[in-house]
Amino acid sequence: MSRKVVRASKFRHVFGQAVKADQCYDDIRISQMTWDSNFCSVNPKFVAMIVDASGGGAFIVLPLNKTGRIDMSMPTVCGHTGPVLDIEFCPHNDNIIASGSEDCSVMIWEIPDGGLISPLKDPVVKLEGHSKRVGILSWHPTAHNVLMSAGCDNVVILWNVVHGEAVVRIDSMHTDLIYSACWNRNGSQILTSCKDKKLRVIDPRKGTLICEKDKPHEGSRPVRAVFVSDGKILTTGFSRMSERQVALWDPNNFSEPLNLQELDTSSGVLLPFFDPDTGVVYLCGKGDSSIRYFEVTDEAPYVHYLSMYSSKESQKGMGYMPKRGLEVNKCEIARFYKLHERKCEPIVMTVPRKSDLFQEDLYPDTIGPEPSVEADEWFAGKDGEPILISLKDGFVATTKNKEFKVIKSLMSTTASSSSNRQSDTGDVQGLQNEVKELREMVEQLTKRVSELESK
């Protein structure tokens, strides 16, 4: 009698759990736009969500600890004249966020430390160069102040945000609407999926094609693609029979997929989120009420289904917290911010472990907030690998955020040298966080002492 061997994986028992009702963000009018972007962006300081607004486009930015019912009069970021389609926080400065809109512009905003106290209408920089609406934004992972935008004019633009100018314009490569655009780990390549059913790997500085794949999925509905470990590419799309699929490709040999799996029949586009530290990819479908997750490995069959988090309500969008914003002491390996019709609900992905010690196998050194090259150096041809940080002691910033200063139209960055610039609100918040951490430590020690006594 043959016994089925179960594959050993430390992520086999990962489970998702929604937080309690009082830790959600309630009474937020999430945007009704039918656009396939995340509608949400988060970092260790703030959560931002695109909201419905009369007479233009707006999004709301809340400090992470401002949970519960959000007042209708809460100030928004409302400088766009058309609906906002995509927002993304800068990975190198938690107070900077970019927004793309139907008004064909990209705007860069600076959010004060305690959150907004009045509506924010004037951006730090306004980037104009697209002729149709801008639906995709992505900051460079290692170069400071480099932003990629893709619009419905089938154009990809790389901006030097410091100077507020378009440095590279890729306008003749895509013949139709661009569905997704993302960077590889060190930002030396970009990957796009397009309505013309082609997947393209592009050299961003030269604007030249490295390789392409025709029809990664047979269906005509949107394809999403992300780089995963070792330069491989993971795509989500549809079969000819409108079944949703996930596939893994090797760009050096695009003829056949390394792995192709059919998931279900649903019309929602699957948004992939890849965690390079654990090799886990999360698929969140727009309009779905579930999050599937898979482990990507180096050996065949490469993509292994782990499990699925299910809930009753469907998601209108999804935010994904960077690794440095997670609670390491609770073995949390991912946190999503799920948008409902009227609220935002954090969902925590946890690996069940009994030990109170730091789990080194779950938390290898991860990408920190420090950029490895400046914008001008990167455009001149210099690549920089991500600067990694350890999460062992909980993340503590060793360098101050790079501050944005605007001199006329020129934007320069300086490391802030004095702590006097922090607002009183920030100081009080910092003390509250310290008190909370100390209480948690005391609780853990008390629990440990009682366990030892009982033994």
XYZ file of C-alpha atoms in Angstrom, residues 184-450:
267
model
C 12.890 43.178 -10.330
C 14.644 42.960 -6.934
C 17.440 45.452 -7.646
C 15.525 47.519 -10.197
C 17.708 46.682 -13.206
C 14.740 45.348 -15.222
C 11.031 46.032 -15.525
C 8.303 43.563 -16.402
C 5.057 44.561 -18.130
C 1.909 42.723 -19.181
C -0.231 44.224 -21.907
C -3.630 43.890 -23.595
C -1.819 42.812 -26.787
C -1.287 39.471 -24.925
C 2.460 39.951 -24.553
C 4.697 39.768 -21.517
C 7.804 41.968 -21.834
C 11.055 42.172 -19.868
C 12.586 45.607 -20.529
C 15.880 47.353 -19.815
C 14.462 50.468 -18.118
C 17.329 52.903 -18.783
C 17.793 52.055 -22.460
C 14.090 51.446 -23.051
C 14.954 48.292 -25.020
C 13.300 44.872 -25.026
C 15.277 42.042 -23.348
C 12.763 39.247 -24.058
C 9.036 38.765 -24.530
C 6.424 36.025 -24.306
C 3.354 35.932 -26.539
C 0.135 34.687 -24.897
C 1.332 33.582 -21.441
C -2.374 32.784 -20.903
C -4.811 31.966 -23.713
C -7.741 34.000 -22.398
C -8.444 37.578 -23.395
C -8.888 38.940 -19.862
C -6.133 40.883 -18.003
C -2.814 39.238 -17.136
C -0.773 40.258 -14.075
C 2.934 39.472 -13.714
C 5.600 39.798 -10.999
C 9.252 38.847 -10.673
C 9.830 36.086 -8.107
C 13.071 34.538 -6.814
C 16.019 33.847 -9.176
C 14.604 36.113 -11.870
C 11.661 33.836 -12.613
C 8.294 35.346 -13.509
C 4.913 34.483 -12.012
C 1.782 35.372 -14.011
C -1.946 35.244 -13.285
C -4.453 35.178 -16.106
C -7.298 33.271 -17.736
C -7.624 30.213 -19.949
C -9.681 30.158 -23.138
C -12.587 28.823 -21.060
C -12.233 31.786 -18.633
C -10.720 29.669 -15.878
C -8.273 31.549 -13.686
C -4.679 30.357 -13.919
C -1.330 30.907 -12.231
C 1.889 30.127 -14.134
C 5.641 30.273 -13.484
C 8.097 31.126 -16.290
C 11.835 31.112 -16.838
C 12.719 34.200 -18.942
C 15.714 32.310 -20.419
C 13.321 29.764 -21.927
C 9.850 31.197 -22.526
C 8.623 28.303 -24.717
C 6.887 26.338 -21.938
C 5.826 27.329 -18.410
C 7.684 25.694 -15.513
C 4.298 25.261 -13.864
C 0.709 26.067 -14.865
C -2.243 25.562 -12.521
C -5.948 26.196 -13.053
C -7.663 27.590 -9.983
C -11.381 28.267 -10.522
C -13.865 30.052 -12.761
C -14.302 33.605 -11.590
C -14.122 36.949 -13.353
C -11.958 38.802 -10.801
C -8.373 39.635 -11.770
C -5.870 37.976 -9.408
C -3.420 40.474 -7.856
C -0.142 38.701 -6.938
C 1.946 39.772 -3.908
C 5.341 38.058 -3.611
C 7.432 37.855 -0.444
C 11.088 37.263 -1.475
C 12.133 36.386 2.102
C 9.819 33.373 2.445
C 9.172 32.545 -1.225
C 5.406 32.743 -0.609
C 3.129 34.375 -3.193
C -0.365 35.559 -2.218
C -3.124 35.832 -4.828
C -5.932 38.255 -3.998
C -8.794 38.441 -6.488
C -10.777 41.640 -6.922
C -14.332 40.825 -5.941
C -13.218 37.567 -4.260
C -13.648 36.856 -0.588
C -10.474 34.766 -0.330
C -6.663 34.983 -0.438
C -4.824 31.949 -1.842
C -1.162 31.447 -1.075
C 1.508 29.323 -2.731
C 5.149 28.576 -2.015
C 7.607 29.070 -4.893
C 10.650 26.736 -4.673
C 13.712 25.895 -6.801
C 12.681 22.293 -7.517
C 9.877 20.911 -9.683
C 6.933 21.407 -9.584
C 8.122 24.855 -8.360
C 4.710 26.243 -7.272
C 3.101 24.485 -4.294
C -0.389 25.336 -3.080
C -0.375 26.025 0.672
C -3.828 27.103 1.770
C -6.554 29.696 1.453
C -7.944 32.377 3.747
C -11.698 32.793 3.259
C -14.162 35.302 4.612
C -17.771 36.281 3.934
C -17.288 39.691 2.329
C -15.616 40.370 -1.008
C -12.600 42.639 -1.343
C -12.557 45.854 -3.393
C -8.818 46.285 -3.008
C -5.828 45.137 -0.978
C -2.845 46.748 0.733
C 0.313 44.774 1.557
C 2.488 45.722 4.535
C 6.295 45.755 4.019
C 8.157 43.155 6.112
C 9.602 45.771 8.484
C 6.078 46.702 9.658
C 5.139 43.237 10.916
C 4.964 41.984 14.517
C 7.950 39.645 14.655
C 7.214 38.353 18.159
C 3.855 36.934 16.960
C 5.390 35.007 13.999
C 3.475 37.239 11.590
C 4.830 36.724 8.037
C 2.388 38.944 6.112
C -0.356 41.469 6.753
C -2.990 42.565 4.277
C -5.359 45.519 4.467
C -8.591 44.358 2.853
C -10.985 47.010 1.543
C -14.743 46.424 1.882
C -17.510 48.773 0.711
C -17.289 50.893 3.872
C -14.248 49.740 5.826
C -10.664 48.486 5.813
C -9.938 45.232 7.653
C -6.364 44.087 8.455
C -5.757 40.348 7.900
C -2.753 38.767 9.610
C -0.928 35.726 8.193
C 0.794 33.743 10.956
C 3.010 30.662 11.213
C 1.942 28.789 14.376
C 4.973 28.434 16.684
C 5.112 27.797 20.429
C 8.535 29.251 21.132
C 8.906 32.828 22.392
C 12.350 33.137 20.769
C 13.121 35.009 17.551
C 12.388 32.704 14.586
C 15.406 33.185 12.345
C 14.143 30.837 9.633
C 10.959 32.929 9.227
C 12.746 36.281 9.260
C 15.945 36.347 7.201
C 17.429 39.828 6.693
C 14.907 41.851 4.705
C 14.863 45.000 2.575
C 15.230 48.121 4.727
C 14.208 51.734 4.065
C 17.683 52.962 3.101
C 18.245 53.456 -0.678
C 21.510 52.113 -2.127
C 21.836 54.636 -5.006
C 20.564 58.131 -5.753
C 18.361 58.868 -8.773
C 21.092 60.573 -10.843
C 23.536 57.689 -10.217
C 20.961 55.112 -11.232
C 20.013 56.895 -14.457
C 23.754 57.154 -15.203
C 23.954 53.336 -15.130
C 24.796 52.398 -11.538
C 22.814 49.516 -10.021
C 22.488 49.003 -6.282
C 21.522 45.850 -4.425
C 18.907 46.260 -1.656
C 20.340 47.226 1.744
C 19.118 44.541 4.132
C 18.202 44.913 7.805
C 17.624 42.374 10.586
C 14.206 42.157 12.248
C 15.619 40.478 15.362
C 15.079 43.351 17.768
C 11.912 44.543 16.109
C 12.588 47.158 13.474
C 14.230 50.326 14.817
C 15.159 53.034 12.323
C 18.919 53.609 12.439
C 18.778 56.580 10.091
C 16.301 59.411 9.883
C 13.885 59.574 6.959
C 15.261 61.400 3.961
C 13.440 64.722 4.008
C 11.970 66.339 0.912
C 12.781 69.999 0.349
C 11.512 71.917 -2.640
C 13.477 74.861 -3.997
C 11.277 76.328 -6.746
C 10.773 73.294 -8.999
C 13.847 71.439 -7.729
C 13.409 68.818 -5.065
C 16.423 67.801 -3.018
C 16.784 65.398 -0.138
C 18.624 65.915 3.108
C 18.921 63.621 6.076
C 17.299 65.418 9.003
C 19.879 65.983 11.711
C 17.874 67.282 14.620
C 15.138 65.548 16.527
C 13.542 68.929 17.334
C 11.621 68.812 14.070
C 9.351 66.067 15.312
C 5.933 67.303 16.335
C 4.562 66.978 19.845
C 2.043 64.501 18.475
C 4.874 62.302 17.212
C 6.602 62.440 20.640
C 3.435 61.462 22.529
C 2.762 58.674 20.031
C 6.341 57.405 20.446
C 5.985 57.324 24.248
C 2.655 55.500 23.978
C 4.268 52.889 21.725
C 7.165 52.430 24.195
C 4.734 51.976 27.104
C 2.775 49.416 25.056
C 5.967 47.478 24.237
C 7.066 47.484 27.892
C 3.645 46.170 28.971
C 3.864 43.351 26.422
C 7.357 42.439 27.678
C 6.136 42.363 31.301
C 3.192 40.137 30.278
C 5.521 37.727 28.469
C 7.930 37.564 31.425
C 5.062 36.958 33.886
C 3.724 34.182 31.663
C 7.196 32.601 31.424
C 7.716 32.742 35.201
C 4.338 31.059 35.856
